[in-house]
XYZ file of N, CA and C in Angstrom:
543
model
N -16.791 -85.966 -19.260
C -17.774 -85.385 -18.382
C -18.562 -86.476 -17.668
N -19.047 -87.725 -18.222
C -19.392 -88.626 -17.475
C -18.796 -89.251 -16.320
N -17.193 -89.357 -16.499
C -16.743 -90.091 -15.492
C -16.666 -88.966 -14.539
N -16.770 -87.788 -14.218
C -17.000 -86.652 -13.192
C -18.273 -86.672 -13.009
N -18.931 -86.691 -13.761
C -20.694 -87.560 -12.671
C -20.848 -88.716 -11.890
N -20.026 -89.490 -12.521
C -19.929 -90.718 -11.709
C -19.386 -90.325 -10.302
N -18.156 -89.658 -10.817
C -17.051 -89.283 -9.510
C -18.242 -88.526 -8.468
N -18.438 -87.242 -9.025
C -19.434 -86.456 -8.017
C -20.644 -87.590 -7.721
N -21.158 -88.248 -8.136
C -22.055 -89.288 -7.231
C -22.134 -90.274 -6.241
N -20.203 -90.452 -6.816
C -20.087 -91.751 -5.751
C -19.572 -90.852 -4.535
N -19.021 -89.847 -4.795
C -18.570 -88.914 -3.644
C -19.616 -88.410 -2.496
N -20.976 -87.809 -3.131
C -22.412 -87.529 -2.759
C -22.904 -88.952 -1.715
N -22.358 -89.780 -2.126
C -23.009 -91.069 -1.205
C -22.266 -91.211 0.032
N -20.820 -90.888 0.222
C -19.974 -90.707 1.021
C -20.339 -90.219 2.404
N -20.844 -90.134 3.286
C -21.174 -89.771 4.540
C -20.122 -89.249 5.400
N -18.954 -88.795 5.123
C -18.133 -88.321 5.926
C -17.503 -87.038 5.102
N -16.680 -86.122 6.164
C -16.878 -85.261 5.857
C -14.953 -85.210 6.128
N -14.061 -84.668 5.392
C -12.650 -85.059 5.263
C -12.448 -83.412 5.155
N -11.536 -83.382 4.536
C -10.304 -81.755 4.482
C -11.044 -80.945 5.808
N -11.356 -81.627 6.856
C -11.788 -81.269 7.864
C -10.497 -79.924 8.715
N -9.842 -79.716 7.697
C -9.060 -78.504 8.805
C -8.470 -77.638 7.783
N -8.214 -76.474 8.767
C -7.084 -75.340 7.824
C -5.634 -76.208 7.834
N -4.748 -76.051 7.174
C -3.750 -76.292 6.854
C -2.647 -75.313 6.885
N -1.491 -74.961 7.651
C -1.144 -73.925 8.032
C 0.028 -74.373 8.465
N 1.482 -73.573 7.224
C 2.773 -74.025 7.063
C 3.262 -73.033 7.620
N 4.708 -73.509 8.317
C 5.637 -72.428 8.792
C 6.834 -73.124 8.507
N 7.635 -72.244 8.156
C 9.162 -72.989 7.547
C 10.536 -71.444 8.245
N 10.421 -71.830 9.528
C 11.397 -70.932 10.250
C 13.045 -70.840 9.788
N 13.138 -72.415 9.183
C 14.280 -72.957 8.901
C 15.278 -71.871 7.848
N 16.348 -71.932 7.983
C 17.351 -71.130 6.976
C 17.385 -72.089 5.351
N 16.767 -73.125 5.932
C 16.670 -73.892 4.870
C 15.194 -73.513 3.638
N 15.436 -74.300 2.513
C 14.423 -74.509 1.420
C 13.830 -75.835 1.858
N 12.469 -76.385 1.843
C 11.861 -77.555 1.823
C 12.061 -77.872 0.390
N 11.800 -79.169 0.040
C 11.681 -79.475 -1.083
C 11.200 -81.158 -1.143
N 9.637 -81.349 -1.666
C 9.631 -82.717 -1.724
C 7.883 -82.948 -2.041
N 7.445 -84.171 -1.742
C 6.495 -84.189 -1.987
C 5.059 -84.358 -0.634
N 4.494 -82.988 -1.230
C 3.130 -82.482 0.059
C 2.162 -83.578 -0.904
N 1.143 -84.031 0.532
C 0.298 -85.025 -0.160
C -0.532 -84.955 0.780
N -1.652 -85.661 -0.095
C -3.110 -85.528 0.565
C -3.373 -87.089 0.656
N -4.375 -87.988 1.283
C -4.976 -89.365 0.922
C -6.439 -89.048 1.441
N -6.963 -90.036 0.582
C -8.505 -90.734 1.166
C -8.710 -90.867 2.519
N -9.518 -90.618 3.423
C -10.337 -90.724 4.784
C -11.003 -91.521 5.113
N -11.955 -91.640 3.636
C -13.082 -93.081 4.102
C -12.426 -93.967 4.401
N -11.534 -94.588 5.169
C -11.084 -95.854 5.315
C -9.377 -96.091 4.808
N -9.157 -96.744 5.707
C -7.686 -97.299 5.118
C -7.669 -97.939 3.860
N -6.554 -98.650 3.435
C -7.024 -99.171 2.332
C -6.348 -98.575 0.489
N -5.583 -99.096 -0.220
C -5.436 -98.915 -1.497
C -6.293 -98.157 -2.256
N -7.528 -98.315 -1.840
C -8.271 -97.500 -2.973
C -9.098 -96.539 -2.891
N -7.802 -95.777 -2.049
C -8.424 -94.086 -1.657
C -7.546 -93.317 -2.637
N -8.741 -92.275 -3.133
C -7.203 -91.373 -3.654
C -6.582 -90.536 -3.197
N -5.444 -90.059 -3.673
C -4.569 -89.329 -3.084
C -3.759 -88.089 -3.907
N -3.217 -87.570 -3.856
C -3.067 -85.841 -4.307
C -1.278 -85.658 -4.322
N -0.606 -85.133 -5.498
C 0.677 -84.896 -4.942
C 0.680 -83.460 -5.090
N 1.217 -82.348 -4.635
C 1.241 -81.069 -4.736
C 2.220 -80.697 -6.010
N 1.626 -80.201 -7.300
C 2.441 -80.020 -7.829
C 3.634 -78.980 -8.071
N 4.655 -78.587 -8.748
C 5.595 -77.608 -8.084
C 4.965 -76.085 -8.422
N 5.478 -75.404 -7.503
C 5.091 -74.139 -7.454
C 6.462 -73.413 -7.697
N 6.113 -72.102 -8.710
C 6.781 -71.716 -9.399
C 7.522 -70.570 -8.438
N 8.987 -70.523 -8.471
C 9.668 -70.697 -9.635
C 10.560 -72.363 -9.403
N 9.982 -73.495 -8.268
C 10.831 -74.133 -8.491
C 10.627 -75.415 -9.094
N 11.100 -76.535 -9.087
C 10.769 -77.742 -9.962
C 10.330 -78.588 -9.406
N 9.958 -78.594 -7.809
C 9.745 -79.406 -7.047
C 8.240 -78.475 -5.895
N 7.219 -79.074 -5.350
C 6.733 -78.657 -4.600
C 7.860 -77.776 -2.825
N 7.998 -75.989 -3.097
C 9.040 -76.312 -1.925
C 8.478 -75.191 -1.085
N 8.354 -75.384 0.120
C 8.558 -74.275 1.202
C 9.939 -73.759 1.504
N 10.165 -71.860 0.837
C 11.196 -71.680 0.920
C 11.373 -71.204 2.538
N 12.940 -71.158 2.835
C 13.415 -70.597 3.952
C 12.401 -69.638 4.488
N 11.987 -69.552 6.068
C 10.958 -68.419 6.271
C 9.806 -68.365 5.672
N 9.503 -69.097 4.962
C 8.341 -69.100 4.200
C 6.801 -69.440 4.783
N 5.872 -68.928 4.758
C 4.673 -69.320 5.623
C 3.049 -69.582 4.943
N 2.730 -70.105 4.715
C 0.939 -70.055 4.168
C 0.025 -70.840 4.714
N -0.960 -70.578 4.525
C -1.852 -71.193 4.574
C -2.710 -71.509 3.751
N -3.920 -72.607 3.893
C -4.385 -73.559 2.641
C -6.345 -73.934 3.867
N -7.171 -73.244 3.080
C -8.295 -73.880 3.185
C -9.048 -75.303 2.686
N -9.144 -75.193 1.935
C -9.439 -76.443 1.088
C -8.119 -76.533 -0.632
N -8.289 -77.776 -0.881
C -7.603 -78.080 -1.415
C -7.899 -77.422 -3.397
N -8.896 -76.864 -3.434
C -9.724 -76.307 -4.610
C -9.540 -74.733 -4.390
N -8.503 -74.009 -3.471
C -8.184 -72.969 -3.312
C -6.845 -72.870 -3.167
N -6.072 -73.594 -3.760
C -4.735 -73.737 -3.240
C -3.814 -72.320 -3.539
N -3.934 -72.245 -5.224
C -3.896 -71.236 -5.870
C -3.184 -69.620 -5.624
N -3.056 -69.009 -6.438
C -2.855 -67.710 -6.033
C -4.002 -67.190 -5.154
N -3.998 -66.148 -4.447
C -2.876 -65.543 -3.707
C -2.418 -66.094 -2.408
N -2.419 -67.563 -2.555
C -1.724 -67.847 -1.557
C -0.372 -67.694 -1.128
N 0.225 -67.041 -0.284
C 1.606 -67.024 0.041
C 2.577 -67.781 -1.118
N 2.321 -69.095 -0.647
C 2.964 -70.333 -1.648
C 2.101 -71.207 -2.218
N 1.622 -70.549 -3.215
C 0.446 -71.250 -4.274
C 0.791 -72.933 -4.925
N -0.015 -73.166 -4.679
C -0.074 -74.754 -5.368
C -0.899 -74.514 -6.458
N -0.124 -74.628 -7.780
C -0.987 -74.337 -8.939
C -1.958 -75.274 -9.178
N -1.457 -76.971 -8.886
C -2.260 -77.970 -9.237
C -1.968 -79.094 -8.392
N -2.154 -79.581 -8.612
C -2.270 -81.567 -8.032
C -1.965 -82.259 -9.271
N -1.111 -83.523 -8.751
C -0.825 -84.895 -9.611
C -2.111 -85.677 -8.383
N -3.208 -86.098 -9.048
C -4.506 -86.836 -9.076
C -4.125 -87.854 -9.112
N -4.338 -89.158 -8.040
C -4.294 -90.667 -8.414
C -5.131 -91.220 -7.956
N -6.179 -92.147 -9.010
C -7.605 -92.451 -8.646
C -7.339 -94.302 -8.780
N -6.745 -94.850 -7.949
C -6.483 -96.397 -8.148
C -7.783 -96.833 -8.251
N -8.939 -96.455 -8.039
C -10.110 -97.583 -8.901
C -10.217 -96.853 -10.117
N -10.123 -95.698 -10.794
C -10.056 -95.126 -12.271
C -9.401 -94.338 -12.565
N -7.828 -95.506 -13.684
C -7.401 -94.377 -14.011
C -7.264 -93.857 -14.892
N -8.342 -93.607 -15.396
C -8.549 -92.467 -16.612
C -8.695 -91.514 -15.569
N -8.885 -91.675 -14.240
C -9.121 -89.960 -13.843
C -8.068 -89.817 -13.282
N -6.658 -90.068 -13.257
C -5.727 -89.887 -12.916
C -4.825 -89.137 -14.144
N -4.005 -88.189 -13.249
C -3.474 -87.021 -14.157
C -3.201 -86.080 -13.300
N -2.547 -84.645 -14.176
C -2.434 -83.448 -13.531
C -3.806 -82.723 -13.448
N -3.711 -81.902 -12.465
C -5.146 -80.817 -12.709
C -5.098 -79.710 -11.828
N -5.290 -78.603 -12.122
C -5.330 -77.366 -11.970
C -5.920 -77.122 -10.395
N -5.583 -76.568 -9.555
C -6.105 -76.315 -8.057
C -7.108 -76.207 -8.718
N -8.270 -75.835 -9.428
C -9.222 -75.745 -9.291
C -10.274 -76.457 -10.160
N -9.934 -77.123 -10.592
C -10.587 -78.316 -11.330
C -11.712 -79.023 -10.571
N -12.866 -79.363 -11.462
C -13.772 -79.980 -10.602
C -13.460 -81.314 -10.115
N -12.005 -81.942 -10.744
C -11.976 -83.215 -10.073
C -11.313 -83.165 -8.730
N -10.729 -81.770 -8.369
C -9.706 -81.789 -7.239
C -10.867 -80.996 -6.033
N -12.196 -80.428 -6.604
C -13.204 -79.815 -5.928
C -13.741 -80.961 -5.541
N -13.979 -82.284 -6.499
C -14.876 -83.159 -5.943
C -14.125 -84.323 -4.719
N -12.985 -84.336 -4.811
C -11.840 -84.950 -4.181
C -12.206 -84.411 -3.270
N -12.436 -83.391 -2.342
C -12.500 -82.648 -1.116
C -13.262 -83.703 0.026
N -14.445 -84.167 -0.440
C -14.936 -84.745 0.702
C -14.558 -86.308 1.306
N -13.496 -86.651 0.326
C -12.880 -87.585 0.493
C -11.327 -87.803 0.639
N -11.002 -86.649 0.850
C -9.296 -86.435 0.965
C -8.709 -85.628 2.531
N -7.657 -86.339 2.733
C -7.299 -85.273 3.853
C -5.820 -84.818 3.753
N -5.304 -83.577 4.544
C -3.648 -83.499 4.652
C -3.201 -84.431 4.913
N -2.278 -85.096 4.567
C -1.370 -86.203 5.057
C -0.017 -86.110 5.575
N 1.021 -85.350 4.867
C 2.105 -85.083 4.994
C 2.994 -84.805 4.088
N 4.249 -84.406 4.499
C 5.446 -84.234 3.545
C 6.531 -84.415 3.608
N 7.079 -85.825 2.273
C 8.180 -85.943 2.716
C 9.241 -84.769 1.652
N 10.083 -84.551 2.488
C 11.015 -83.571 1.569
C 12.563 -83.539 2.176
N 13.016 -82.579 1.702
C 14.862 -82.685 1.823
C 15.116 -81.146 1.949
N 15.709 -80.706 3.054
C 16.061 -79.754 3.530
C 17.344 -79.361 2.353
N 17.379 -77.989 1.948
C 18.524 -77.477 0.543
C 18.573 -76.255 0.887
N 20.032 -76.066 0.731
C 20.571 -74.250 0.950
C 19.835 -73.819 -0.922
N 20.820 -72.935 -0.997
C 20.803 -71.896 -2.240
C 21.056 -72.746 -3.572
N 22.143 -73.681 -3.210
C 23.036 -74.464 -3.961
C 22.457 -75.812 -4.649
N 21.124 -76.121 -4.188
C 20.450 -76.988 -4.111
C 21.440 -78.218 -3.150
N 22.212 -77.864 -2.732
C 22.845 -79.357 -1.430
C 21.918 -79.457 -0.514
N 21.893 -80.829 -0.267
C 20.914 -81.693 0.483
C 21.526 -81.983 1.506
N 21.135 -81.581 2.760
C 21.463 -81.394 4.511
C 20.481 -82.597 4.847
N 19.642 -82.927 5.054
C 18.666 -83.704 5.634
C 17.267 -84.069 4.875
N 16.943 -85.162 5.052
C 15.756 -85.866 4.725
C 14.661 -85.599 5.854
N 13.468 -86.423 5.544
C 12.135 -86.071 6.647
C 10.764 -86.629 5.891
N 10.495 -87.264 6.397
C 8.857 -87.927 6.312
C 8.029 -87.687 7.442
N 7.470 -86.457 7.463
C 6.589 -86.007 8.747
C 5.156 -85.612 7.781
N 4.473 -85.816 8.749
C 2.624 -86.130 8.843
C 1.847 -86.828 9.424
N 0.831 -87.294 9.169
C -0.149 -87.980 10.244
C -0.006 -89.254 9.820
N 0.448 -90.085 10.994
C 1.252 -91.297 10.923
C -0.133 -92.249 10.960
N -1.395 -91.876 11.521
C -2.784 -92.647 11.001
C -3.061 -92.866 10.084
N -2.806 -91.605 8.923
C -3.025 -91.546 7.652
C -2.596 -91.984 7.237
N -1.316 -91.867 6.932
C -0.384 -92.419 6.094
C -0.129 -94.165 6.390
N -0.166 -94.357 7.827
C -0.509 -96.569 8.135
C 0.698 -96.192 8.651
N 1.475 -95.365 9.085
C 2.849 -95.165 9.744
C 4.112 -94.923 8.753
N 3.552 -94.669 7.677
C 4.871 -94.089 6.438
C 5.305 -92.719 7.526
N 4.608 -92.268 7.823
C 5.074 -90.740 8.310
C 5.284 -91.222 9.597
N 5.768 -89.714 10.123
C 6.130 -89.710 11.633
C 5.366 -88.123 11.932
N 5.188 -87.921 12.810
C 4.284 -86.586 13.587
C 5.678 -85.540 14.104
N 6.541 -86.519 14.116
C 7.899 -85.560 14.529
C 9.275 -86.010 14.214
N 9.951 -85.062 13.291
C 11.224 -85.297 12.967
C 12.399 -84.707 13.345
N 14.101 -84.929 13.553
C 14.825 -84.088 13.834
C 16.132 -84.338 12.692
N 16.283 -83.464 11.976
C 17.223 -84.038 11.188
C 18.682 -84.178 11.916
N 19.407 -85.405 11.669
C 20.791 -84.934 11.978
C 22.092 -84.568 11.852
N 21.782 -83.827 10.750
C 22.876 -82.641 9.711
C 22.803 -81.794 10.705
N 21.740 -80.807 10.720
C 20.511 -79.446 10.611
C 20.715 -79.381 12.107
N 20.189 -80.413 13.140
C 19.353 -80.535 13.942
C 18.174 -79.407 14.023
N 17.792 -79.509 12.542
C 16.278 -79.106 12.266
C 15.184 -79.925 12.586
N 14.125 -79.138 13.050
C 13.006 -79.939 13.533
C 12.098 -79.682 12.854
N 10.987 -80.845 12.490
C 9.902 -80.557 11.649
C 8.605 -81.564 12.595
N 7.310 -80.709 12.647
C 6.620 -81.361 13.281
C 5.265 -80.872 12.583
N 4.326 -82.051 13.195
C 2.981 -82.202 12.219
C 2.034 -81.946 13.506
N 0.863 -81.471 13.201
C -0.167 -81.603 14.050
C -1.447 -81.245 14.247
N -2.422 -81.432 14.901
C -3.831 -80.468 14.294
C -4.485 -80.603 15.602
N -4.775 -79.113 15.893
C -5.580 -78.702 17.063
C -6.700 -78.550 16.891
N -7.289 -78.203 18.075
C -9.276 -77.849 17.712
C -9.453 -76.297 18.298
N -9.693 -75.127 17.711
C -9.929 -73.822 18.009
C -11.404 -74.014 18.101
N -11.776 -72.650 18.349
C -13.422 -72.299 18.184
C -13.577 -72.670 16.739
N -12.938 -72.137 15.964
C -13.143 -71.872 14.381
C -13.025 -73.234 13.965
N -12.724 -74.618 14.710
C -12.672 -76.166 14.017
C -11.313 -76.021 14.269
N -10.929 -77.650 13.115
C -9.826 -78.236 13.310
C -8.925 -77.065 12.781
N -7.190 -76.929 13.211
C -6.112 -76.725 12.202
C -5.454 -77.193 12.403
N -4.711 -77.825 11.414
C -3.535 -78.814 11.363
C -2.315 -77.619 10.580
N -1.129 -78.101 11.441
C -0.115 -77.581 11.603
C 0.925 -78.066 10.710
N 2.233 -77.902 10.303
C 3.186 -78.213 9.947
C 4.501 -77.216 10.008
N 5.393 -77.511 10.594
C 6.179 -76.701 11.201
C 7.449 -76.867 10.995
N 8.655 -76.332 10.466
C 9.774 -76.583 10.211
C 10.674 -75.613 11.419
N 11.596 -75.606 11.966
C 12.039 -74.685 12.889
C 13.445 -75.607 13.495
C-alpha cells in the first residue's frame, strides 16, 4: 500500500494530462488480430515511462480483435466487461519500480493511477484465419509514441489488408482510431 502512495503522489505532481482520447477499434478484416495492444508514458520520451501490455481476453491466449470485431475503450481502468472485447487486465511495467510491475486487473488502483501518465500507443499483431495460420504481420500506432517502432499505416502483403492508426478532434475531444479493413 505504500508504494501506491508513492505512485499516486508522484503521479499528482505530474501536470499533464495523457489517455487524452476514446479509443475506438474496428477489425473489418475476415481475419483474427492477434498480438500485443500497448499503452506508454506521455510525460516525455525516454525509458522510464511506464507502459501497459493488454492482457488476453478470453476465450483466446493472446490479446485478439476477432474478424468483424469492434469496441471501444474510455480509459484504461474501464477496459473490462461489458466491453465488446474486454481487456480483463494489463501486464504493468514500471522501469523505475519494479516491485510495481506485474499483472493487474483493468481495474486496479495501479492501472487507475497509470491513467494520467499513459497513452494508446499501438499494436503490433499477426493477422490468423480459424486455423491459427499466420497471413501477415503489422506494427501500427503512433509512431511519436512509440520513437518510430510503429508506423500510422500498414498494408500487409499476403492479405493486402490494411491497418491504420489515428486520432481526430470531435466536439466531444480527442478519438483515436484503429482500423483493420
Amino acid at each position: 500500500m505504500k508504494k501506491l502512495t508513492v505512485i499516486l503522489g508522484i503521479l499528482a505532481g505530474i501536470g499533464i494530462s495523457a489517455q487524452s482520447s476514446l479509443m475506438v477499434i474496428n477489425n473489418y478484416s475476415a481475419y483474427d488480430a492477434e498480438g500485443r495492444f500497448m499503452t506508454v508514458g506521455s510525460a516525455g520520451m525516454g525509458s522510464s515511462q511506464p507502459y501497459m501490455y493488454a492482457l488476453p481476453n478470453p476465450p483466446y491466449s493472446v490479446y485478439t480483435i476477432p474478424a468483424g470485431g469492434y469496441t471501444k475503450y474510455t480509459k484504461f481502468d474501464n477496459t473490462g466487461a461489458p466491453n465488446p472485447i474486454p481487456i480483463p487486465g494489463w501486464n504493468y511495467i514500471d522501469p523505475l519500480n519494479s516491485a510495481n510491475t506485474g499483472n493487474y486487473p483493468y481495474n486496479h488502483p495501479i492501472i487507475t493511477a497509470v491513467t494520467p501518465v499513459d497513452e494508446w500507443m499501438g499494436f503490433a499483431f499477426r493477422l490468423t484465419d480459424t486455423t491459427g495460420y499466420t497471413y501477415d504481420t503489422f506494427e501500427v500506432g503512433d509512431p511519436i509514441l512509440s520513437n518510430g517502432f510503429l508506423s500510422s499505416s500498414q498494408t500487409g502483403p499476403n492479405t493486402t489488408v490494411s491497418a491504420d492508426w489515428f486520432t481526430i478532434t470531435t466536439p466531444g475531444g480527442l478519438v483515436t482510431y484503429f482500423q483493420i479493413y
